[in-house]
PDB file of C-alpha atoms in Angstrom:
ATOM      1  CA  MET A   1     -17.266 -22.369 -12.535  1.00  0.00           C
ATOM      2  CA  GLU A   2     -16.115 -24.229  -9.450  1.00  0.00           C
ATOM      3  CA  PHE A   3     -15.968 -22.406  -6.147  1.00  0.00           C
ATOM      4  CA  LEU A   4     -12.463 -23.840  -5.709  1.00  0.00           C
ATOM      5  CA  GLU A   5     -11.206 -21.770  -8.657  1.00  0.00           C
ATOM      6  CA  ILE A   6     -12.481 -18.611  -6.989  1.00  0.00           C
ATOM      7  CA  LEU A   7     -10.634 -19.544  -3.793  1.00  0.00           C
ATOM      8  CA  LYS A   8      -7.455 -20.072  -5.832  1.00  0.00           C
ATOM      9  CA  ALA A   9      -7.888 -16.639  -7.474  1.00  0.00           C
ATOM     10  CA  ILE A  10      -8.322 -15.067  -4.035  1.00  0.00           C
ATOM     11  CA  PHE A  11      -5.139 -16.704  -2.758  1.00  0.00           C
ATOM     12  CA  LEU A  12      -3.157 -15.596  -5.825  1.00  0.00           C
ATOM     13  CA  GLY A  13      -4.535 -12.086  -5.371  1.00  0.00           C
ATOM     14  CA  ILE A  14      -3.319 -12.098  -1.761  1.00  0.00           C
ATOM     15  CA  VAL A  15       0.172 -13.179  -2.849  1.00  0.00           C
ATOM     16  CA  GLU A  16       0.236 -10.500  -5.562  1.00  0.00           C
ATOM     17  CA  GLY A  17      -1.012  -7.767  -3.232  1.00  0.00           C
ATOM     18  CA  ILE A  18       1.743  -8.484  -0.710  1.00  0.00           C
ATOM     19  CA  THR A  19       4.720  -9.305  -2.915  1.00  0.00           C
ATOM     20  CA  GLU A  20       4.203  -6.590  -5.540  1.00  0.00           C
ATOM     21  CA  TRP A  21       5.064  -3.815  -3.092  1.00  0.00           C
ATOM     22  CA  LEU A  22       7.412  -5.455  -0.629  1.00  0.00           C
ATOM     23  CA  PRO A  23      10.909  -5.904  -2.123  1.00  0.00           C
ATOM     24  CA  ILE A  24      10.716  -9.708  -1.978  1.00  0.00           C
ATOM     25  CA  SER A  25       9.940 -10.694  -5.609  1.00  0.00           C
ATOM     26  CA  SER A  26       6.422 -11.611  -6.674  1.00  0.00           C
ATOM     27  CA  THR A  27       7.909 -13.984  -9.286  1.00  0.00           C
ATOM     28  CA  GLY A  28       9.750 -16.032  -6.680  1.00  0.00           C
ATOM     29  CA  HIS A  29       6.580 -16.448  -4.667  1.00  0.00           C
ATOM     30  CA  MET A  30       4.420 -17.207  -7.707  1.00  0.00           C
ATOM     31  CA  ILE A  31       6.804 -19.997  -8.764  1.00  0.00           C
ATOM     32  CA  LEU A  32       6.395 -21.662  -5.377  1.00  0.00           C
ATOM     33  CA  VAL A  33       2.646 -21.043  -5.277  1.00  0.00           C
ATOM     34  CA  ASP A  34       2.245 -22.489  -8.780  1.00  0.00           C
ATOM     35  CA  GLU A  35       3.746 -25.740  -7.536  1.00  0.00           C
ATOM     36  CA  PHE A  36       0.807 -26.264  -5.196  1.00  0.00           C
ATOM     37  CA  ILE A  37      -2.056 -24.169  -6.592  1.00  0.00           C
ATOM     38  CA  HIS A  38      -3.038 -24.440 -10.250  1.00  0.00           C
ATOM     39  CA  LEU A  39      -5.928 -22.520 -11.738  1.00  0.00           C
ATOM     40  CA  ASN A  40      -7.928 -24.701 -14.119  1.00  0.00           C
ATOM     41  CA  VAL A  41      -7.260 -22.379 -17.072  1.00  0.00           C
ATOM     42  CA  SER A  42      -5.105 -22.308 -20.191  1.00  0.00           C
ATOM     43  CA  GLU A  43      -1.435 -21.387 -19.926  1.00  0.00           C
ATOM     44  CA  ALA A  44      -2.037 -18.324 -22.120  1.00  0.00           C
ATOM     45  CA  PHE A  45      -4.811 -17.031 -19.856  1.00  0.00           C
ATOM     46  CA  MET A  46      -2.745 -17.722 -16.726  1.00  0.00           C
ATOM     47  CA  ASN A  47       0.049 -15.560 -18.133  1.00  0.00           C
ATOM     48  CA  VAL A  48      -2.417 -12.716 -18.675  1.00  0.00           C
ATOM     49  CA  PHE A  49      -4.020 -13.238 -15.258  1.00  0.00           C
ATOM     50  CA  LEU A  50      -0.709 -12.821 -13.419  1.00  0.00           C
ATOM     51  CA  TYR A  51      -0.186  -9.440 -15.092  1.00  0.00           C
ATOM     52  CA  VAL A  52      -3.750  -8.123 -15.087  1.00  0.00           C
ATOM     53  CA  ILE A  53      -4.295  -8.652 -11.343  1.00  0.00           C
ATOM     54  CA  GLN A  54      -1.485  -6.124 -10.934  1.00  0.00           C
ATOM     55  CA  LEU A  55      -4.002  -3.485 -12.015  1.00  0.00           C
ATOM     56  CA  GLY A  56      -5.794  -4.064  -8.721  1.00  0.00           C
ATOM     57  CA  ALA A  57      -2.548  -3.360  -6.904  1.00  0.00           C
ATOM     58  CA  ILE A  58      -2.039  -0.203  -8.975  1.00  0.00           C
ATOM     59  CA  ILE A  59      -5.493   1.125  -8.113  1.00  0.00           C
ATOM     60  CA  ALA A  60      -4.542   0.756  -4.446  1.00  0.00           C
ATOM     61  CA  VAL A  61      -1.582   3.136  -4.978  1.00  0.00           C
ATOM     62  CA  VAL A  62      -3.811   5.652  -6.731  1.00  0.00           C
ATOM     63  CA  VAL A  63      -6.378   5.517  -3.926  1.00  0.00           C
ATOM     64  CA  MET A  64      -3.843   5.799  -1.103  1.00  0.00           C
ATOM     65  CA  PHE A  65      -1.819   8.622  -2.675  1.00  0.00           C
ATOM     66  CA  PHE A  66      -4.604  10.281  -4.655  1.00  0.00           C
ATOM     67  CA  HIS A  67      -4.095  13.731  -3.184  1.00  0.00           C
ATOM     68  CA  LYS A  68      -0.345  13.657  -3.753  1.00  0.00           C
ATOM     69  CA  LEU A  69      -0.801  12.276  -7.285  1.00  0.00           C
ATOM     70  CA  ASN A  70      -3.585  14.646  -8.332  1.00  0.00           C
ATOM     71  CA  PRO A  71      -2.285  17.755 -10.185  1.00  0.00           C
ATOM     72  CA  PHE A  72      -5.830  19.121 -10.621  1.00  0.00           C
ATOM     73  CA  ALA A  73      -6.619  19.669  -6.931  1.00  0.00           C
ATOM     74  CA  PHE A  74      -7.319  23.371  -7.348  1.00  0.00           C
ATOM     75  CA  LYS A  75      -9.071  23.762  -3.994  1.00  0.00           C
ATOM     76  CA  SER A  76      -6.785  21.704  -1.765  1.00  0.00           C
ATOM     77  CA  LYS A  77      -3.429  22.570  -3.366  1.00  0.00           C
ATOM     78  CA  THR A  78      -1.688  25.847  -3.992  1.00  0.00           C
ATOM     79  CA  LYS A  79      -0.412  26.758  -7.436  1.00  0.00           C
ATOM     80  CA  GLN A  80       3.114  25.783  -6.365  1.00  0.00           C
ATOM     81  CA  GLU A  81       1.925  22.434  -5.006  1.00  0.00           C
ATOM     82  CA  ARG A  82       0.130  21.674  -8.281  1.00  0.00           C
ATOM     83  CA  SER A  83       3.286  22.593 -10.166  1.00  0.00           C
ATOM     84  CA  ASP A  84       5.306  20.264  -7.935  1.00  0.00           C
ATOM     85  CA  THR A  85       2.821  17.474  -8.639  1.00  0.00           C
ATOM     86  CA  TRP A  86       3.218  17.962 -12.402  1.00  0.00           C
ATOM     87  CA  GLN A  87       6.994  17.947 -11.958  1.00  0.00           C
ATOM     88  CA  MET A  88       6.730  14.676 -10.051  1.00  0.00           C
ATOM     89  CA  TRP A  89       4.733  13.110 -12.896  1.00  0.00           C
ATOM     90  CA  PHE A  90       7.268  14.334 -15.461  1.00  0.00           C
ATOM     91  CA  LYS A  91      10.005  12.673 -13.406  1.00  0.00           C
ATOM     92  CA  VAL A  92       7.992   9.446 -13.371  1.00  0.00           C
ATOM     93  CA  VAL A  93       7.717   9.621 -17.169  1.00  0.00           C
ATOM     94  CA  VAL A  94      11.482  10.152 -17.478  1.00  0.00           C
ATOM     95  CA  ALA A  95      12.098   7.187 -15.157  1.00  0.00           C
ATOM     96  CA  CYS A  96       9.868   5.007 -17.360  1.00  0.00           C
ATOM     97  CA  ILE A  97      11.929   5.654 -20.512  1.00  0.00           C
ATOM     98  CA  PRO A  98      14.573   2.951 -19.884  1.00  0.00           C
ATOM     99  CA  SER A  99      11.922   0.270 -19.305  1.00  0.00           C
ATOM    100  CA  ALA A 100       9.902   1.427 -22.294  1.00  0.00           C
ATOM    101  CA  VAL A 101      12.949   1.077 -24.541  1.00  0.00           C
ATOM    102  CA  ILE A 102      15.071  -1.702 -23.069  1.00  0.00           C
ATOM    103  CA  GLY A 103      12.381  -3.571 -21.166  1.00  0.00           C
ATOM    104  CA  LEU A 104      10.057  -3.992 -24.150  1.00  0.00           C
ATOM    105  CA  LEU A 105      12.901  -5.319 -26.280  1.00  0.00           C
ATOM    106  CA  LEU A 106      14.221  -7.827 -23.761  1.00  0.00           C
ATOM    107  CA  ASN A 107      11.237  -8.769 -21.586  1.00  0.00           C
ATOM    108  CA  ASP A 108      10.018 -11.688 -23.708  1.00  0.00           C
ATOM    109  CA  ILE A 109      13.581 -12.952 -24.193  1.00  0.00           C
ATOM    110  CA  MET A 110      14.220 -12.864 -20.463  1.00  0.00           C
ATOM    111  CA  ASP A 111      10.948 -14.702 -19.744  1.00  0.00           C
ATOM    112  CA  LYS A 112      11.783 -17.330 -22.360  1.00  0.00           C
ATOM    113  CA  TYR A 113      15.373 -18.090 -21.378  1.00  0.00           C
ATOM    114  CA  LEU A 114      15.704 -16.986 -17.759  1.00  0.00           C
ATOM    115  CA  MET A 115      12.320 -17.868 -16.279  1.00  0.00           C
ATOM    116  CA  ASN A 116      13.523 -20.861 -14.299  1.00  0.00           C
ATOM    117  CA  TYR A 117      13.931 -21.611 -10.627  1.00  0.00           C
ATOM    118  CA  VAL A 118      17.742 -21.385 -10.662  1.00  0.00           C
ATOM    119  CA  VAL A 119      17.796 -17.799 -11.973  1.00  0.00           C
ATOM    120  CA  VAL A 120      14.913 -16.736  -9.739  1.00  0.00           C
ATOM    121  CA  ALA A 121      16.528 -18.247  -6.624  1.00  0.00           C
ATOM    122  CA  LEU A 122      19.924 -16.707  -7.396  1.00  0.00           C
ATOM    123  CA  MET A 123      18.402 -13.244  -7.929  1.00  0.00           C
ATOM    124  CA  LEU A 124      16.485 -13.564  -4.680  1.00  0.00           C
ATOM    125  CA  ILE A 125      19.715 -14.318  -2.854  1.00  0.00           C
ATOM    126  CA  VAL A 126      21.886 -11.757  -4.694  1.00  0.00           C
ATOM    127  CA  TYR A 127      19.521  -8.847  -4.053  1.00  0.00           C
ATOM    128  CA  GLY A 128      18.961 -10.033  -0.509  1.00  0.00           C
ATOM    129  CA  VAL A 129      22.709  -9.773   0.082  1.00  0.00           C
ATOM    130  CA  LEU A 130      22.778  -6.345  -1.580  1.00  0.00           C
ATOM    131  CA  PHE A 131      20.081  -5.074   0.788  1.00  0.00           C
ATOM    132  CA  LEU A 132      22.147  -6.249   3.747  1.00  0.00           C
ATOM    133  CA  VAL A 133      25.321  -4.648   2.371  1.00  0.00           C
ATOM    134  CA  ILE A 134      23.667  -1.295   1.582  1.00  0.00           C
ATOM    135  CA  GLU A 135      21.939  -1.105   4.954  1.00  0.00           C
ATOM    136  CA  ARG A 136      25.137  -1.840   6.853  1.00  0.00           C
ATOM    137  CA  ARG A 137      27.002   1.015   5.219  1.00  0.00           C
ATOM    138  CA  PRO A 138      26.706   4.327   7.088  1.00  0.00           C
ATOM    139  CA  ARG A 139      24.996   6.854   4.843  1.00  0.00           C
ATOM    140  CA  THR A 140      23.195  10.170   5.030  1.00  0.00           C
ATOM    141  CA  PRO A 141      20.418  10.461   2.426  1.00  0.00           C
ATOM    142  CA  LYS A 142      20.677  13.554   0.234  1.00  0.00           C
ATOM    143  CA  ILE A 143      17.183  13.212  -1.215  1.00  0.00           C
ATOM    144  CA  ASN A 144      14.459  13.361   1.416  1.00  0.00           C
ATOM    145  CA  THR A 145      11.519  14.770  -0.572  1.00  0.00           C
ATOM    146  CA  LEU A 146      10.181  14.251  -4.075  1.00  0.00           C
ATOM    147  CA  ASN A 147      11.104  17.864  -4.850  1.00  0.00           C
ATOM    148  CA  ASP A 148      14.748  16.999  -4.128  1.00  0.00           C
ATOM    149  CA  LEU A 149      14.575  14.304  -6.798  1.00  0.00           C
ATOM    150  CA  THR A 150      16.163  15.595 -10.026  1.00  0.00           C
ATOM    151  CA  TYR A 151      15.349  14.388 -13.533  1.00  0.00           C
ATOM    152  CA  LYS A 152      18.795  12.795 -13.719  1.00  0.00           C
ATOM    153  CA  THR A 153      18.149  10.879 -10.503  1.00  0.00           C
ATOM    154  CA  ALA A 154      14.721   9.791 -11.759  1.00  0.00           C
ATOM    155  CA  PHE A 155      16.290   8.493 -14.968  1.00  0.00           C
ATOM    156  CA  LEU A 156      18.930   6.572 -13.014  1.00  0.00           C
ATOM    157  CA  ILE A 157      16.223   4.972 -10.862  1.00  0.00           C
ATOM    158  CA  GLY A 158      14.498   4.010 -14.101  1.00  0.00           C
ATOM    159  CA  LEU A 159      17.682   2.255 -15.211  1.00  0.00           C
ATOM    160  CA  PHE A 160      17.611   0.192 -12.028  1.00  0.00           C
ATOM    161  CA  GLN A 161      13.990  -0.702 -12.765  1.00  0.00           C
ATOM    162  CA  VAL A 162      15.155  -2.320 -16.025  1.00  0.00           C
ATOM    163  CA  LEU A 163      17.012  -4.905 -13.919  1.00  0.00           C
ATOM    164  CA  SER A 164      13.639  -6.256 -12.824  1.00  0.00           C
ATOM    165  CA  ILE A 165      13.150  -7.927 -16.222  1.00  0.00           C
ATOM    166  CA  ILE A 166      15.453 -10.629 -14.834  1.00  0.00           C
ATOM    167  CA  PRO A 167      13.033 -13.011 -13.057  1.00  0.00           C
ATOM    168  CA  GLY A 168      13.381 -13.015  -9.289  1.00  0.00           C
ATOM    169  CA  THR A 169      14.855  -9.530  -9.067  1.00  0.00           C
ATOM    170  CA  SER A 170      11.654  -7.761  -7.940  1.00  0.00           C
ATOM    171  CA  ARG A 171      10.652  -4.475  -9.558  1.00  0.00           C
ATOM    172  CA  SER A 172      10.183  -2.746  -6.222  1.00  0.00           C
ATOM    173  CA  GLY A 173      13.374  -4.326  -4.887  1.00  0.00           C
ATOM    174  CA  ALA A 174      15.503  -3.115  -7.814  1.00  0.00           C
ATOM    175  CA  THR A 175      14.138   0.441  -7.788  1.00  0.00           C
ATOM    176  CA  ILE A 176      14.233   0.851  -4.000  1.00  0.00           C
ATOM    177  CA  LEU A 177      17.772  -0.488  -3.841  1.00  0.00           C
ATOM    178  CA  GLY A 178      18.847   1.711  -6.758  1.00  0.00           C
ATOM    179  CA  ALA A 179      17.253   4.820  -5.277  1.00  0.00           C
ATOM    180  CA  MET A 180      19.001   4.220  -1.959  1.00  0.00           C
ATOM    181  CA  ILE A 181      22.374   3.738  -3.669  1.00  0.00           C
ATOM    182  CA  ILE A 182      21.880   7.043  -5.489  1.00  0.00           C
ATOM    183  CA  GLY A 183      21.153   8.838  -2.217  1.00  0.00           C
ATOM    184  CA  CYS A 184      17.400   8.718  -1.596  1.00  0.00           C
ATOM    185  CA  SER A 185      15.930   8.125   1.832  1.00  0.00           C
ATOM    186  CA  ARG A 186      14.092   4.860   2.424  1.00  0.00           C
ATOM    187  CA  ALA A 187      10.706   6.625   2.419  1.00  0.00           C
ATOM    188  CA  ILE A 188      11.312   8.473  -0.866  1.00  0.00           C
ATOM    189  CA  SER A 189      12.802   5.337  -2.444  1.00  0.00           C
ATOM    190  CA  ALA A 190       9.632   3.383  -1.624  1.00  0.00           C
ATOM    191  CA  GLU A 191       7.230   6.198  -2.518  1.00  0.00           C
ATOM    192  CA  PHE A 192       8.778   6.932  -5.908  1.00  0.00           C
ATOM    193  CA  THR A 193       8.800   3.193  -6.594  1.00  0.00           C
ATOM    194  CA  PHE A 194       5.047   3.092  -5.986  1.00  0.00           C
ATOM    195  CA  PHE A 195       4.418   5.993  -8.348  1.00  0.00           C
ATOM    196  CA  LEU A 196       6.755   4.586 -10.985  1.00  0.00           C
ATOM    197  CA  ALA A 197       4.752   1.362 -10.942  1.00  0.00           C
ATOM    198  CA  ILE A 198       1.579   3.084 -12.184  1.00  0.00           C
ATOM    199  CA  PRO A 199       2.518   3.710 -15.844  1.00  0.00           C
ATOM    200  CA  THR A 200       4.924   0.756 -15.920  1.00  0.00           C
ATOM    201  CA  MET A 201       2.464  -1.896 -14.823  1.00  0.00           C
ATOM    202  CA  VAL A 202      -0.532  -0.395 -16.631  1.00  0.00           C
ATOM    203  CA  GLY A 203       1.511  -0.395 -19.840  1.00  0.00           C
ATOM    204  CA  VAL A 204       2.656  -3.994 -19.422  1.00  0.00           C
ATOM    205  CA  SER A 205      -0.893  -5.144 -18.618  1.00  0.00           C
ATOM    206  CA  ILE A 206      -2.275  -3.435 -21.733  1.00  0.00           C
ATOM    207  CA  LEU A 207       0.397  -5.075 -23.891  1.00  0.00           C
ATOM    208  CA  LYS A 208      -0.305  -8.510 -22.418  1.00  0.00           C
ATOM    209  CA  ILE A 209      -4.072  -8.150 -22.861  1.00  0.00           C
ATOM    210  CA  GLY A 210      -3.585  -6.832 -26.403  1.00  0.00           C
ATOM    211  CA  SER A 211      -1.322  -9.711 -27.411  1.00  0.00           C
ATOM    212  CA  TYR A 212      -3.631 -12.272 -25.815  1.00  0.00           C
ATOM    213  CA  GLY A 213      -6.704 -10.639 -27.383  1.00  0.00           C
ATOM    214  CA  LEU A 214      -5.132 -10.740 -30.845  1.00  0.00           C
ATOM    215  CA  ASP A 215      -4.385 -14.448 -30.493  1.00  0.00           C
ATOM    216  CA  GLN A 216      -7.940 -15.099 -29.309  1.00  0.00           C
ATOM    217  CA  TYR A 217      -9.391 -13.086 -32.204  1.00  0.00           C
ATOM    218  CA  GLN A 218      -7.312 -14.950 -34.776  1.00  0.00           C
ATOM    219  CA  ALA A 219      -8.476 -18.231 -33.267  1.00  0.00           C
ATOM    220  CA  GLY A 220     -12.103 -17.088 -33.435  1.00  0.00           C
ATOM    221  CA  LEU A 221     -12.479 -17.125 -29.662  1.00  0.00           C
ATOM    222  CA  PRO A 222     -13.845 -14.491 -27.250  1.00  0.00           C
ATOM    223  CA  LEU A 223     -11.369 -12.415 -25.265  1.00  0.00           C
ATOM    224  CA  PHE A 224     -12.485 -13.970 -21.981  1.00  0.00           C
ATOM    225  CA  THR A 225     -15.140 -16.493 -21.047  1.00  0.00           C
ATOM    226  CA  GLY A 226     -17.517 -15.688 -18.210  1.00  0.00           C
ATOM    227  CA  SER A 227     -15.512 -17.879 -15.835  1.00  0.00           C
ATOM    228  CA  GLU A 228     -12.213 -16.304 -16.848  1.00  0.00           C
ATOM    229  CA  LEU A 229     -13.598 -12.803 -16.402  1.00  0.00           C
ATOM    230  CA  ALA A 230     -14.870 -13.705 -12.938  1.00  0.00           C
ATOM    231  CA  ILE A 231     -11.453 -15.119 -11.979  1.00  0.00           C
ATOM    232  CA  LEU A 232      -9.746 -11.939 -13.219  1.00  0.00           C
ATOM    233  CA  LEU A 233     -12.079  -9.651 -11.288  1.00  0.00           C
ATOM    234  CA  VAL A 234     -11.754 -11.671  -8.085  1.00  0.00           C
ATOM    235  CA  GLY A 235      -7.965 -11.656  -8.370  1.00  0.00           C
ATOM    236  CA  MET A 236      -7.867  -7.907  -9.055  1.00  0.00           C
ATOM    237  CA  VAL A 237     -10.197  -6.981  -6.204  1.00  0.00           C
ATOM    238  CA  THR A 238      -8.265  -9.185  -3.793  1.00  0.00           C
ATOM    239  CA  ALA A 239      -4.934  -7.707  -4.915  1.00  0.00           C
ATOM    240  CA  PHE A 240      -6.391  -4.208  -4.464  1.00  0.00           C
ATOM    241  CA  ILE A 241      -7.567  -4.826  -0.897  1.00  0.00           C
ATOM    242  CA  VAL A 242      -4.378  -6.597   0.192  1.00  0.00           C
ATOM    243  CA  SER A 243      -2.205  -3.928  -1.461  1.00  0.00           C
ATOM    244  CA  LEU A 244      -3.809  -1.237   0.681  1.00  0.00           C
ATOM    245  CA  PHE A 245      -2.526  -3.007   3.788  1.00  0.00           C
ATOM    246  CA  ALA A 246       0.841  -3.981   2.279  1.00  0.00           C
ATOM    247  CA  ILE A 247       1.667  -0.421   1.199  1.00  0.00           C
ATOM    248  CA  LYS A 248       0.598   1.044   4.536  1.00  0.00           C
ATOM    249  CA  PHE A 249       2.639  -1.596   6.350  1.00  0.00           C
ATOM    250  CA  LEU A 250       5.780  -0.880   4.338  1.00  0.00           C
ATOM    251  CA  MET A 251       5.576   2.900   4.731  1.00  0.00           C
ATOM    252  CA  ASN A 252       5.081   2.556   8.503  1.00  0.00           C
ATOM    253  CA  PHE A 253       7.755  -0.145   8.798  1.00  0.00           C
ATOM    254  CA  ILE A 254      10.545   1.871   7.183  1.00  0.00           C
ATOM    255  CA  LYS A 255       9.903   4.820   9.497  1.00  0.00           C
ATOM    256  CA  LYS A 256      11.426   2.792  12.329  1.00  0.00           C
ATOM    257  CA  HIS A 257      13.314  -0.026  10.596  1.00  0.00           C
ATOM    258  CA  ASP A 258      15.631  -0.667   7.666  1.00  0.00           C
ATOM    259  CA  PHE A 259      15.367  -3.179   4.816  1.00  0.00           C
ATOM    260  CA  LYS A 260      17.574  -5.864   6.413  1.00  0.00           C
ATOM    261  CA  PRO A 261      14.625  -8.133   7.317  1.00  0.00           C
ATOM    262  CA  PHE A 262      13.593  -8.177   3.655  1.00  0.00           C
ATOM    263  CA  GLY A 263      17.176  -8.977   2.671  1.00  0.00           C
ATOM    264  CA  TRP A 264      17.274 -11.973   4.996  1.00  0.00           C
ATOM    265  CA  TYR A 265      13.830 -13.059   3.852  1.00  0.00           C
ATOM    266  CA  ARG A 266      14.949 -13.028   0.209  1.00  0.00           C
ATOM    267  CA  ILE A 267      18.025 -15.109   1.026  1.00  0.00           C
ATOM    268  CA  VAL A 268      15.962 -17.697   2.908  1.00  0.00           C
ATOM    269  CA  LEU A 269      13.308 -17.822   0.165  1.00  0.00           C
ATOM    270  CA  GLY A 270      15.974 -18.217  -2.519  1.00  0.00           C
ATOM    271  CA  ALA A 271      17.511 -21.104  -0.590  1.00  0.00           C
ATOM    272  CA  VAL A 272      14.081 -22.726  -0.157  1.00  0.00           C
ATOM    273  CA  VAL A 273      13.396 -22.465  -3.899  1.00  0.00           C
ATOM    274  CA  LEU A 274      16.767 -24.032  -4.754  1.00  0.00           C
ATOM    275  CA  VAL A 275      16.441 -26.871  -2.243  1.00  0.00           C
ATOM    276  CA  TYR A 276      12.810 -27.625  -3.127  1.00  0.00           C
ATOM    277  CA  PHE A 277      13.374 -27.902  -6.861  1.00  0.00           C
ATOM    278  CA  LEU A 278      16.673 -29.738  -6.409  1.00  0.00           C
ATOM    279  CA  ILE A 279      14.935 -32.399  -4.312  1.00  0.00           C
ATOM    280  CA  LYS A 280      12.083 -32.524  -6.836  1.00  0.00           C
ATOM    281  CA  THR A 281      14.560 -33.062  -9.676  1.00  0.00           C
ATOM    282  CA  ILE A 282      16.389 -35.806  -7.783  1.00  0.00           C
ATOM    283  CA  VAL A 283      13.142 -37.599  -6.930  1.00  0.00           C
ATOM    284  CA  ALA A 284      11.901 -37.333 -10.524  1.00  0.00           C
ATOM    285  CA  ALA A 285      15.166 -38.823 -11.797  1.00  0.00           C
TER     286      ALA A 285
END
């Protein structure tokens, strides 16, 4: 395996670790990155790689919020605190229902027909504008703690998460924006989005690996070659390390700032994607 492929996996892991948690669309960035950095692997493996490295990002959430996520902390949590933790997990499960039902049915269709630079760029711009609009409206958050979050609110946030099946939307962007519209504070919107990502992304990764593994088995091939496994592990570890910093940055950032900078960033990125591929199409013609 060439050392260059490892460097590519590291770079992709860095992009994943940053863009998965910031509301700026990992898909939009991956489309641009793919134009300049290509792993020397099959298309099928690349599709799995882009999902599996998310597990590294997920582990970062578990590590950073382990105490808050752990309902079995008998020594460090009171009985009420453990009960609140279980309630939080139940709300996460409720929020996952829309994606489990609607997302599984439409995800492949969306990837097949909408995974193109025009849709991705437009979604980047549309949600960027929405962030600017929401942040400019005066509002007083009604939900400032996870305990304030009702099951109905959790379900509604889950409905917003379904919007992320449209490429370029951003899972974190859709859920954070939705939570804020419903009445959550910026901090709770981001935090619940992190927790909601755990079962969502683990489930999607398992499905992708399962589908890929079945195809490999039917073709009489191993699940992963040694080189592919090394690339996966490097990407995951890199995404994990970078995610630790990205999550900490976002939580500290929103204590003093709003989401307008991310809105402007999305608009600029969407414009860059449109212009780049338009020029490329003209040149190719």
